[in-house]
CSV table of C-alpha atoms in Angstrom, one decimal:
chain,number,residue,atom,x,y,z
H,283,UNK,CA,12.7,-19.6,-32.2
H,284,UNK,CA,14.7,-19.5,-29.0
H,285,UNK,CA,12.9,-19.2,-26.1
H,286,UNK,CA,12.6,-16.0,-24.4
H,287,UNK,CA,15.1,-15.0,-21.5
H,288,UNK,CA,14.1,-13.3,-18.3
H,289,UNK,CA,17.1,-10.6,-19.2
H,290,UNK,CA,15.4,-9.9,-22.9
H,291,UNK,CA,12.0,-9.3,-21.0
H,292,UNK,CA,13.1,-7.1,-18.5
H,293,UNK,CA,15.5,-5.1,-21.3
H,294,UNK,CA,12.1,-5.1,-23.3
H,295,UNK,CA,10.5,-3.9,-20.5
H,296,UNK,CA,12.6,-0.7,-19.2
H,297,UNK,CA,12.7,0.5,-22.8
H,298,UNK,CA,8.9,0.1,-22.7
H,299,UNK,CA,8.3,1.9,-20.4
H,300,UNK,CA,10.7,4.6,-20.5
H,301,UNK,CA,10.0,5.0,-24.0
H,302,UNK,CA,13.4,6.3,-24.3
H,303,UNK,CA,17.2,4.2,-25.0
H,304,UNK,CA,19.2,6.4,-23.2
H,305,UNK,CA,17.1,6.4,-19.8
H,306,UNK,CA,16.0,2.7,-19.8
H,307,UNK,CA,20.3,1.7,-19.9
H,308,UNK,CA,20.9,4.4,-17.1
H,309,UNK,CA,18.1,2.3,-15.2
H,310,UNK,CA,19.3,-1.2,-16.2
H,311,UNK,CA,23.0,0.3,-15.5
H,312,UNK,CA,24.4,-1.0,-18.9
H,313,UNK,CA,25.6,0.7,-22.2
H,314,UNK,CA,23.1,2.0,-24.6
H,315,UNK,CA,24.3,0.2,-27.7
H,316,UNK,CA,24.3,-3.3,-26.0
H,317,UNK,CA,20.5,-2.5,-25.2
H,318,UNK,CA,19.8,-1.7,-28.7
H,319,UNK,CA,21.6,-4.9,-29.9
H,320,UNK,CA,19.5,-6.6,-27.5
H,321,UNK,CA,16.2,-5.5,-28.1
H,322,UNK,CA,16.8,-6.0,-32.1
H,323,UNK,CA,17.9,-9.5,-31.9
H,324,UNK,CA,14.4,-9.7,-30.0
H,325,UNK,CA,12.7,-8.4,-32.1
H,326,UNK,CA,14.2,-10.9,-34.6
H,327,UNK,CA,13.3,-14.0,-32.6
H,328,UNK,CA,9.9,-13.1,-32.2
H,329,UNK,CA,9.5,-12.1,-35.9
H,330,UNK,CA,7.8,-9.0,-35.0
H,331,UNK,CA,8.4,-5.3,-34.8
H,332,UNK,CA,7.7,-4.4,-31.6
H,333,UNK,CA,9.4,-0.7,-31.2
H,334,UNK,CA,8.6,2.3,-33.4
H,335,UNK,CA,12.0,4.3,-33.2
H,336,UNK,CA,11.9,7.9,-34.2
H,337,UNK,CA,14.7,10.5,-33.1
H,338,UNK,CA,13.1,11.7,-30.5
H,339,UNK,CA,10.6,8.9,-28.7
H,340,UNK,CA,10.1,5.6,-29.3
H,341,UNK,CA,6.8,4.3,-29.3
H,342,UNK,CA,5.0,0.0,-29.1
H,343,UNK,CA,3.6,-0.9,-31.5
H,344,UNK,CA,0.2,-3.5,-31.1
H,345,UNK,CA,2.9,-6.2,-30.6
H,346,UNK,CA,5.1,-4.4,-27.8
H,347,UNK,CA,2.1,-3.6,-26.2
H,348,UNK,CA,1.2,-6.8,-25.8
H,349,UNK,CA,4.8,-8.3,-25.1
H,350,UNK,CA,4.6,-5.6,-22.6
H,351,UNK,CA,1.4,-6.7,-20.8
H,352,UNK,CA,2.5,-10.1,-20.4
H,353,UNK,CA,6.5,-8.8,-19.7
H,354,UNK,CA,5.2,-7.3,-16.8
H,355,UNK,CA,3.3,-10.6,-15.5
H,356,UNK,CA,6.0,-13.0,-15.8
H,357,UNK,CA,8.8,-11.0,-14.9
H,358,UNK,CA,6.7,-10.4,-11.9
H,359,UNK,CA,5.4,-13.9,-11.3
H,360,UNK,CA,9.2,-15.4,-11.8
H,361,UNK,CA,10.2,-12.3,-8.4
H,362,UNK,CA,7.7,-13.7,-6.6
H,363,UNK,CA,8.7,-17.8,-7.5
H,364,UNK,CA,12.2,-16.8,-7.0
H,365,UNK,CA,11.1,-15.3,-2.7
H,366,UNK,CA,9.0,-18.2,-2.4
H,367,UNK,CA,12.0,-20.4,-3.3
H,368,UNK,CA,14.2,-18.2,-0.9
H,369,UNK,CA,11.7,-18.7,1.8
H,370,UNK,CA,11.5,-22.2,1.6
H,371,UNK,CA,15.1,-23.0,1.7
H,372,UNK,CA,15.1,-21.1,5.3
H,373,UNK,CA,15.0,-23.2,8.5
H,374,UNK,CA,12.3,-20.7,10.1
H,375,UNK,CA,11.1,-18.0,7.8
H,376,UNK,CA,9.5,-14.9,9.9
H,377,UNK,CA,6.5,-13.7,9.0
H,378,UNK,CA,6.2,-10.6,7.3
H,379,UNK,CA,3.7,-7.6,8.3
H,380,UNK,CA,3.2,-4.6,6.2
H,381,UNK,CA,1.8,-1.7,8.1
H,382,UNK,CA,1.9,2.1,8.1
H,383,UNK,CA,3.5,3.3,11.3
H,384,UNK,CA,1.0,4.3,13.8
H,385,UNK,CA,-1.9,3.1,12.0
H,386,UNK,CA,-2.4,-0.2,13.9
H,387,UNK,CA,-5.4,1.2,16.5
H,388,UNK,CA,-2.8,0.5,19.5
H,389,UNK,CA,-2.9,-2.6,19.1
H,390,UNK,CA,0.2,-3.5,17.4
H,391,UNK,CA,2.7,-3.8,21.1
H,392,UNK,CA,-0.1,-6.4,22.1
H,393,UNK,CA,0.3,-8.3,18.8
H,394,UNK,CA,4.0,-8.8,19.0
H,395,UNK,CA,3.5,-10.0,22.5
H,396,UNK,CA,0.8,-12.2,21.1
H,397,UNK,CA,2.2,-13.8,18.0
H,398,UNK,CA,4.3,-16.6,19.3
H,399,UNK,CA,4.2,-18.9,16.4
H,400,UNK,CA,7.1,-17.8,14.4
H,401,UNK,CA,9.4,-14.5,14.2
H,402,UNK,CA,7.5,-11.5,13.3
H,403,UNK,CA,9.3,-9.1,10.3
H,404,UNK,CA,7.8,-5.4,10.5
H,405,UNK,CA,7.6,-3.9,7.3
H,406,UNK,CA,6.8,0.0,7.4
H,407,UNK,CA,5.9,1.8,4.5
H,408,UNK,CA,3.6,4.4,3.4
H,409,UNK,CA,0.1,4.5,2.5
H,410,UNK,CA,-0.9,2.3,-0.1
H,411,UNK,CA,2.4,-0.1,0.0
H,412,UNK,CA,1.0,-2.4,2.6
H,413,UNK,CA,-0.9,-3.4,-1.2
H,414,UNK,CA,2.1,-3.4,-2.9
H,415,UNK,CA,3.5,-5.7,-0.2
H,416,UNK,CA,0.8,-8.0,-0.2
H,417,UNK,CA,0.3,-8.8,-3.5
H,418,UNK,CA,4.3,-9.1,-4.5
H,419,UNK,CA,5.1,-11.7,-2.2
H,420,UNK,CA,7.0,-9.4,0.1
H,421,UNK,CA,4.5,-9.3,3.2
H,422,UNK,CA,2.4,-12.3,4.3
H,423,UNK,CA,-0.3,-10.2,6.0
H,424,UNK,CA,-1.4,-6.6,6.7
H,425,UNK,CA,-2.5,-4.1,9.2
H,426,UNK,CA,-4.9,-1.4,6.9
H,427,UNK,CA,-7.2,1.3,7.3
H,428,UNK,CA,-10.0,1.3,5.2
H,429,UNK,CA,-10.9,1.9,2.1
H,430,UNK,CA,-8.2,0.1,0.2
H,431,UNK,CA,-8.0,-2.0,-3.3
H,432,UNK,CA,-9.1,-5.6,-2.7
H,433,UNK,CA,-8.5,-7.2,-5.2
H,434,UNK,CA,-6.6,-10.7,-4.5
H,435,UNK,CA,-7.2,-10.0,-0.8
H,436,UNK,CA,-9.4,-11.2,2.2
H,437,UNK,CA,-9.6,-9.6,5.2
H,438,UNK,CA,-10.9,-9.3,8.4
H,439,UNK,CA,-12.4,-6.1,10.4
H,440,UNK,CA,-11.1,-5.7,13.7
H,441,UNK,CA,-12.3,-2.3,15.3
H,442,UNK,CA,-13.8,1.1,14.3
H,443,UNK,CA,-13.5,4.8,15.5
H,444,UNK,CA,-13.9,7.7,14.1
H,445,UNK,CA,-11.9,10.3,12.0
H,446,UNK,CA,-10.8,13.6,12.8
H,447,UNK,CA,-9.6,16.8,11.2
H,448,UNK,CA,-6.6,18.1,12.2
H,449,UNK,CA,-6.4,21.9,11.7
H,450,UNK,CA,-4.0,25.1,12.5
H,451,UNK,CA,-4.9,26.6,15.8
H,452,UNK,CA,-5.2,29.5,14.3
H,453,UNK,CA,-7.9,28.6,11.7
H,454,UNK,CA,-11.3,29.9,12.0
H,455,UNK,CA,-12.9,26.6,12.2
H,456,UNK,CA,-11.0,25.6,15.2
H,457,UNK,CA,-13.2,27.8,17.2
H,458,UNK,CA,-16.0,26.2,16.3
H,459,UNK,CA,-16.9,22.1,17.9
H,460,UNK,CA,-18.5,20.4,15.2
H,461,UNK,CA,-18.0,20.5,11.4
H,462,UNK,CA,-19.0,19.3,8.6
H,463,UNK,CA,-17.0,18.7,5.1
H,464,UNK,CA,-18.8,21.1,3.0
H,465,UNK,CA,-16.8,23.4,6.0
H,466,UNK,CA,-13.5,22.5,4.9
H,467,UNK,CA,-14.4,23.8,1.5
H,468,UNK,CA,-11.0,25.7,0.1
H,469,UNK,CA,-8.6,23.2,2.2
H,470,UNK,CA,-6.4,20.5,1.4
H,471,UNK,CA,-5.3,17.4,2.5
H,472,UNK,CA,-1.6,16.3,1.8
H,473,UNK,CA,-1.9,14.1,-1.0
H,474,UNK,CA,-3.3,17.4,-2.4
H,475,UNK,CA,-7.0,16.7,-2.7
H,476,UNK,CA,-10.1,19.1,-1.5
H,477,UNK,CA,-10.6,18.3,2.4
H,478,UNK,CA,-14.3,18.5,1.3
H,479,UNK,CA,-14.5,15.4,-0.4
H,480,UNK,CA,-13.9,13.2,2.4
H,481,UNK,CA,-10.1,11.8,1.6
H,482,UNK,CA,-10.9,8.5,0.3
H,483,UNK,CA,-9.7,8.3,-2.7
H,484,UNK,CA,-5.5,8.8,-3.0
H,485,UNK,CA,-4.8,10.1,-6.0
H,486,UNK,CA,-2.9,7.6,-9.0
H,487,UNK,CA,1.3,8.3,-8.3
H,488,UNK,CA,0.7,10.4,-4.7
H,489,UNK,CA,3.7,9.4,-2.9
H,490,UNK,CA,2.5,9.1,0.7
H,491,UNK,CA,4.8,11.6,3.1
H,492,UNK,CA,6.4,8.8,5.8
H,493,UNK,CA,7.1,11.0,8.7
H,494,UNK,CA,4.2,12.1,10.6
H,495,UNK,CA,6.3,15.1,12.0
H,496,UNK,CA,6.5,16.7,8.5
H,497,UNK,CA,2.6,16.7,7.8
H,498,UNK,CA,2.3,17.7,11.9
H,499,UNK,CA,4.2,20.9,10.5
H,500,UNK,CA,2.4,21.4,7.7
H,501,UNK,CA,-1.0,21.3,9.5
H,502,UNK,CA,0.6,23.7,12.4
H,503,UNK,CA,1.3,26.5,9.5
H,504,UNK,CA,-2.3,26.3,8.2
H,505,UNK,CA,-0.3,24.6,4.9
H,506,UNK,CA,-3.2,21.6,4.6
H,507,UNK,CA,-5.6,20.1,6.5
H,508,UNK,CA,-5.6,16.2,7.4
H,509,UNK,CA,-7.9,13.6,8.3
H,510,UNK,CA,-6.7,11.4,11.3
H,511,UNK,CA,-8.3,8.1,13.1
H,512,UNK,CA,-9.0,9.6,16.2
H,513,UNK,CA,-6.1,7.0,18.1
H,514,UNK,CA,-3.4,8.9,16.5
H,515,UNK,CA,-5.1,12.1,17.6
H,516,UNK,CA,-4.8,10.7,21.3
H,517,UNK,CA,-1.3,9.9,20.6
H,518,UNK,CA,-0.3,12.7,19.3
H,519,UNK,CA,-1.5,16.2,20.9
H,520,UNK,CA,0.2,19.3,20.0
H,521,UNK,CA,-0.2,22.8,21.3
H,522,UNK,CA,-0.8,24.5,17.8
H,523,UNK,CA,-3.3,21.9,16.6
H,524,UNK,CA,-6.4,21.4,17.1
H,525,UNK,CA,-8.6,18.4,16.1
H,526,UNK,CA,-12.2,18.7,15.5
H,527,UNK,CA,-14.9,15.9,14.6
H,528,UNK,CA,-16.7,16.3,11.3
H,529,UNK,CA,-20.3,14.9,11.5
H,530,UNK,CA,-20.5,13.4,7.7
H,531,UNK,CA,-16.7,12.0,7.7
H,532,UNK,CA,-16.7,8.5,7.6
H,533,UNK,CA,-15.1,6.3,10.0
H,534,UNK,CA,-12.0,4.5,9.9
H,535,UNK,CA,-11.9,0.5,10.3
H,536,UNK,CA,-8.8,-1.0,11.0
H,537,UNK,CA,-8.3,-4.7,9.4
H,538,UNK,CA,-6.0,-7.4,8.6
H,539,UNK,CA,-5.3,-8.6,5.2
H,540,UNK,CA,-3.8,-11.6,3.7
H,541,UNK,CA,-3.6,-12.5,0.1
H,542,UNK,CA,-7.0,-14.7,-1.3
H,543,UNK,CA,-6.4,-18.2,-1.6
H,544,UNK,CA,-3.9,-18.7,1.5
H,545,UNK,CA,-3.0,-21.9,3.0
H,546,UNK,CA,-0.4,-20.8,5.1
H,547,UNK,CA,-1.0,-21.6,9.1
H,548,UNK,CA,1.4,-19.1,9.9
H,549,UNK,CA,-1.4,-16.7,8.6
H,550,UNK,CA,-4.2,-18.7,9.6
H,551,UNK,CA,-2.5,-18.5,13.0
H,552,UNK,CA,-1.7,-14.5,13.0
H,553,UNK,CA,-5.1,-13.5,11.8
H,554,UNK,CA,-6.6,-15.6,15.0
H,555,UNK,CA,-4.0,-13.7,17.1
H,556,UNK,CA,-5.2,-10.7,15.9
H,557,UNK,CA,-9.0,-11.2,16.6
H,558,UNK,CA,-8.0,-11.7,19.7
H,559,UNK,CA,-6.3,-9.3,20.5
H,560,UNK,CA,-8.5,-6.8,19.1
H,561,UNK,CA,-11.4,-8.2,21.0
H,562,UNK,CA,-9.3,-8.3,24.6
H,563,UNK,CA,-8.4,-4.6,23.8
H,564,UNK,CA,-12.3,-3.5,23.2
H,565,UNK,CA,-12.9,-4.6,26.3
H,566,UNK,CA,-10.5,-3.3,28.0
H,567,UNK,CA,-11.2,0.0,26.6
H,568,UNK,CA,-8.7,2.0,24.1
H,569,UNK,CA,-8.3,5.4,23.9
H,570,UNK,CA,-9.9,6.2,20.8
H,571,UNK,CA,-13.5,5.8,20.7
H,572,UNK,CA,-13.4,2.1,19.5
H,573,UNK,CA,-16.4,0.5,19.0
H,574,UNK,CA,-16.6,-3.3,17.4
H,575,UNK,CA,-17.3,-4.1,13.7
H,576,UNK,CA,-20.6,-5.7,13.3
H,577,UNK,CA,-19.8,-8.6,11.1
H,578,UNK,CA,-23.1,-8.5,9.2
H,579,UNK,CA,-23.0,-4.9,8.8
H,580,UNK,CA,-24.2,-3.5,5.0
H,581,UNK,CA,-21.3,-3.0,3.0
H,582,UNK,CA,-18.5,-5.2,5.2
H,583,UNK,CA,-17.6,-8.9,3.8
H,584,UNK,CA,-17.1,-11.6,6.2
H,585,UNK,CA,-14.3,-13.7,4.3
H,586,UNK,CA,-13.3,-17.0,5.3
H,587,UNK,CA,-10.0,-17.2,8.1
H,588,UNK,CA,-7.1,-18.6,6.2
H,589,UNK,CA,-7.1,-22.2,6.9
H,590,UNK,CA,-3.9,-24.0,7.5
């Protein structure tokens, strides 16, 4: 048996997943009957059926599924050898930060003045792709709000503040000082979600809306609801919102992330920048309501500083 090509896997892999001939070549941005060549001559080198064809879906059998499993892996793992490569070969490679624009507390004009060890690459994205980033070899370390999948990751708190809700001007509740969530019963937030379960939890395929400005809107119209840190609130007053603490919301902490297991300085040396520039700001006082992050606190890890 031949081995196995990159180019067969990733064929293997867009049919898998598409379930469907026609759509996996439009994706691949080749001819359908090349592709169909291709995946039965793999088939034939591994000895094993691995498609169920029928004329209208196509379905894995227990062998695709599994050639699928491990597809994914090491077409993944060879990306991420192929950056790393890259990266090497450059004479100073910056380092990469995945954030979400205007989540970083504040602090993140202090940081770049900071961070002096090497260039510093900005990576914006939306919620949940900081994750993404991290653990694809595209970003070396991240600016996050909690909660978010750990897996693969250490961190580091920095500060903590409260959440707000952001509401219409015109809704009822805006009269009032103080809520609680069981008050935002019958709203939503923007990835859809009742406001009264706290907006924790981002639903699996919500695709995070980028510009602040549209969900601003939506708020303004009594469309949705929307949790804020209370930083962005300060940033960003407008005369037909109003934002209103909720007593049983729980707070935001703002970290930094870096995937487990690094040995990079450049990291070791960003997340130290970091600390210290969080801890400089606390004193200084940010708007906000910041308040540091006991690091023995139930419920927070303590994971160890990337060493270099």
């Amino acid at each position: 048996m031949n081995d196995l090509e990159t180019r067969q896997l990733k064929y293997f892999v867009a049919v898998a997943e598409e379930k469907n001939f026609s759509r996996a070549a439009v994706r691949l941005g080749i001819a359908q009957p090349p592709l169909s060549r291709a995946i039965r001559d793999l088939e034939r080198q591994l000895g094993s059926q691995l498609l169920v064809r029928t004329t209208r879906q196509v379905t894995l059998t227990p062998a695709g599924e599994m050639l699928l499993t491990e597809g994914r892996r090491l077409i993944g793992e060879i990306e991420a050898i192929a950056r790393r490569v890259q990266d090497a070969g450059r004479p100073e490679r910056p380092l990469r930060l995945a954030l979400k624009a205007d989540y970083d507390g504040g602090l993140l004009p202090k940081i770049v003045d900071a961070f002096d060890t090497v260039p510093l690459e900005l990576l914006l994205g939306g919620r949940g792709e900081q994750i993404t980033a991290l653990t694809s070899h595209q970003a070396d370390v991240a600016l996050l709000p909690t909660p978010y999948d750990e897996t693969g990751l250490e961190r580091e708190d920095l500060l903590s503040g409260p959440r707000l809700v952001a509401l219409s001007a015109a809704d009822p509740l805006a009269a009032r000082t103080s809520l609680r969530r069981c008050d935002l019963a019958g709203r939503t937030l923007p990835d859809g979600t009742a406001a009264e379960l706290g907006g924790l939890e981002t639903p699996p395929g919500y695709r995070q809306t980028r510009d602040l400005a549209q969900i601003f809107s939506l708020v303004e119209v009594g469309s949705i609801v929307w949790f804020v840190p209370q930083w962005i609130a300060a940033r960003f007053p407008r005369p037909h919102i109003t934002y209103r603490p909720v007593e049983d919301l729980e707070p935001v902490t703002l970290t930094v992330a870096w995937r487990t297991g690094s040995r990079s300085p450049e990291v070791a040396a960003f997340v130290r920048t970091v600390q210290e520039v969080a801890e400089t700001a606390l004193l200084e006082g940010l708007p906000g309501a910041f308040h540091p992050v006991p690091a023995a606190s139930a419920g927070l890890r303590t994971p160890t500083t990337p060493q270099p």
